[in-house]
Amino acid sequence: MSKLSEKEIVKHLEKLPEWDYEDDAIHTEYEFNNFKDCFSAMSRIAFECEALNHHPDWSNSYNVLNISLTTHDAGGITLKDIKLALVIEGIVEEEEEE
Ligand SMILES: C[C@H](O)[C@H](O)[C@H]1CNC2=NC(N)=NC(=O)C2=N1
């Protein structure tokens, strides 16, 4: 899969207002009510990543989750990153509503 142009990335990020684009990756940070909710979201995201065979660079500190997405094989941002970010948004939205 080839990497997206900067113009294409900016266009896709219109659907992902909480995500920033920097250094050939897209980034966001989530703050949950507590560690349990954060880890629960991480667990659900992990299974989706496996299903998509596309994995995040992420870090967790107590109730905060930082996620960066890039396609290592392509050396930049591809549709796989946009798709996974949309899936992650859906999971986090559900997690926050529970
Ligand atoms: C063989 C290669 O590692 C796999 O196709 C997948 C695994 N998960 C991946 N995840 C991400 N973010 N980028 C990749 O290029 C990638 N490649």
Short mmCIF file of C-alpha atoms and ligand atoms in Angstrom, two decimals:
data_model
loop_
_atom_site.label_atom_id
_atom_site.label_comp_id
_atom_site.label_asym_id
_atom_site.label_seq_id
_atom_site.Cartn_x
_atom_site.Cartn_y
_atom_site.Cartn_z
CA MET A 1 0.00 0.00 0.00
CA SER A 2 1.55 3.38 -0.95
CA LYS A 3 1.74 6.29 1.47
CA LEU A 4 -0.71 9.17 1.26
CA SER A 5 0.22 12.69 0.14
CA GLU A 6 0.10 15.51 2.69
CA LYS A 7 -3.04 16.85 0.97
CA GLU A 8 -4.75 13.44 1.25
CA ILE A 9 -3.76 13.12 4.91
CA VAL A 10 -5.18 16.53 5.78
CA LYS A 11 -8.39 15.63 3.96
CA HIS A 12 -8.76 12.33 5.88
CA LEU A 13 -8.02 14.07 9.19
CA GLU A 14 -11.19 16.11 8.71
CA LYS A 15 -12.90 12.90 9.91
CA LEU A 16 -10.45 12.67 12.83
CA PRO A 17 -10.47 16.10 14.48
CA GLU A 18 -8.74 14.82 17.65
CA TRP A 19 -5.74 13.50 15.68
CA ASP A 20 -2.61 15.45 14.73
CA TYR A 21 -0.24 14.80 11.83
CA GLU A 22 3.51 15.02 12.49
CA ASP A 23 6.67 13.17 11.47
CA ASP A 24 5.00 10.75 9.04
CA ALA A 25 2.51 9.58 11.69
CA ILE A 26 -0.86 10.56 13.13
CA HIS A 27 -1.14 11.00 16.87
CA THR A 28 -3.76 11.41 19.56
CA GLU A 29 -4.07 11.25 23.34
CA TYR A 30 -7.05 9.89 25.32
CA GLU A 31 -7.75 10.46 29.01
CA PHE A 32 -10.07 7.92 30.66
CA ASN A 33 -11.81 8.00 34.05
CA ASN A 34 -9.37 5.45 35.46
CA PHE A 35 -6.75 2.84 34.60
CA LYS A 36 -9.31 0.04 34.25
CA ASP A 37 -11.25 1.88 31.54
CA CYS A 38 -8.02 2.80 29.77
CA PHE A 39 -6.71 -0.76 29.79
CA SER A 40 -10.08 -2.14 28.73
CA ALA A 41 -10.00 0.13 25.67
CA MET A 42 -6.40 -0.91 24.97
CA SER A 43 -7.40 -4.57 25.10
CA ARG A 44 -10.27 -4.04 22.65
CA ILE A 45 -8.04 -2.00 20.34
CA ALA A 46 -5.37 -4.71 20.45
CA PHE A 47 -7.77 -7.33 19.07
CA GLU A 48 -8.82 -4.99 16.24
CA CYS A 49 -5.15 -4.36 15.43
CA GLU A 50 -4.57 -8.08 15.15
CA ALA A 51 -7.61 -8.45 12.91
CA LEU A 52 -6.29 -5.66 10.65
CA ASN A 53 -2.66 -6.79 10.94
CA HIS A 54 -1.83 -3.16 11.64
CA HIS A 55 -0.35 -2.11 14.98
CA PRO A 56 0.06 1.15 16.90
CA ASP A 57 3.04 2.72 18.59
CA TRP A 58 1.39 3.55 21.92
CA SER A 59 2.07 4.28 25.58
CA ASN A 60 -0.10 4.20 28.67
CA SER A 61 0.35 6.13 31.92
CA TYR A 62 -2.37 5.38 34.49
CA ASN A 63 -5.57 6.69 32.74
CA VAL A 64 -3.84 8.31 29.73
CA LEU A 65 -3.27 6.57 26.40
CA ASN A 66 -1.02 8.06 23.70
CA ILE A 67 -1.28 6.52 20.24
CA SER A 68 0.79 7.04 17.10
CA LEU A 69 -0.07 5.36 13.82
CA THR A 70 2.16 4.96 10.78
CA THR A 71 2.68 2.22 8.22
CA HIS A 72 6.23 1.04 8.78
CA ASP A 73 6.23 -1.03 5.57
CA ALA A 74 5.37 2.12 3.54
CA GLY A 75 7.50 4.57 5.51
CA GLY A 76 4.59 6.87 6.08
CA ILE A 77 0.83 7.25 6.56
CA THR A 78 -1.47 5.00 4.52
CA LEU A 79 -5.18 4.24 4.45
CA LYS A 80 -4.46 1.49 7.00
CA ASP A 81 -3.59 4.16 9.56
CA ILE A 82 -6.72 6.19 8.78
CA LYS A 83 -8.91 3.07 9.01
CA LEU A 84 -7.37 1.97 12.33
CA ALA A 85 -7.74 5.49 13.76
CA LEU A 86 -11.46 5.44 12.91
CA VAL A 87 -11.83 2.01 14.54
CA ILE A 88 -10.00 3.29 17.64
CA GLU A 89 -12.28 6.34 17.82
CA GLY A 90 -15.32 4.05 17.79
CA ILE A 91 -13.95 1.86 20.60
CA VAL A 92 -12.97 4.83 22.77
CA GLU A 93 -16.36 6.45 22.26
CA GLU A 94 -18.10 3.26 23.42
CA GLU A 95 -15.68 2.86 26.36
CA GLU A 96 -16.32 6.44 27.53
CA GLU A 97 -20.10 5.94 27.28
CA GLU A 98 -20.16 2.78 29.42
C1 LIG B 1 5.07 -8.15 7.98
C2 LIG B 1 4.60 -6.85 8.62
O1 LIG B 1 5.20 -6.67 9.84
C3 LIG B 1 3.11 -6.92 8.83
O2 LIG B 1 2.54 -6.98 7.55
C4 LIG B 1 2.50 -5.68 9.51
C5 LIG B 1 2.40 -5.81 11.00
N1 LIG B 1 1.81 -4.59 11.58
C6 LIG B 1 2.14 -3.40 11.06
N2 LIG B 1 1.79 -2.28 11.69
C7 LIG B 1 2.16 -1.06 11.24
N3 LIG B 1 1.82 0.05 11.91
N4 LIG B 1 2.89 -0.96 10.12
C8 LIG B 1 3.28 -2.01 9.38
O3 LIG B 1 3.96 -1.87 8.35
C9 LIG B 1 2.88 -3.33 9.83
N5 LIG B 1 3.17 -4.45 9.15
#
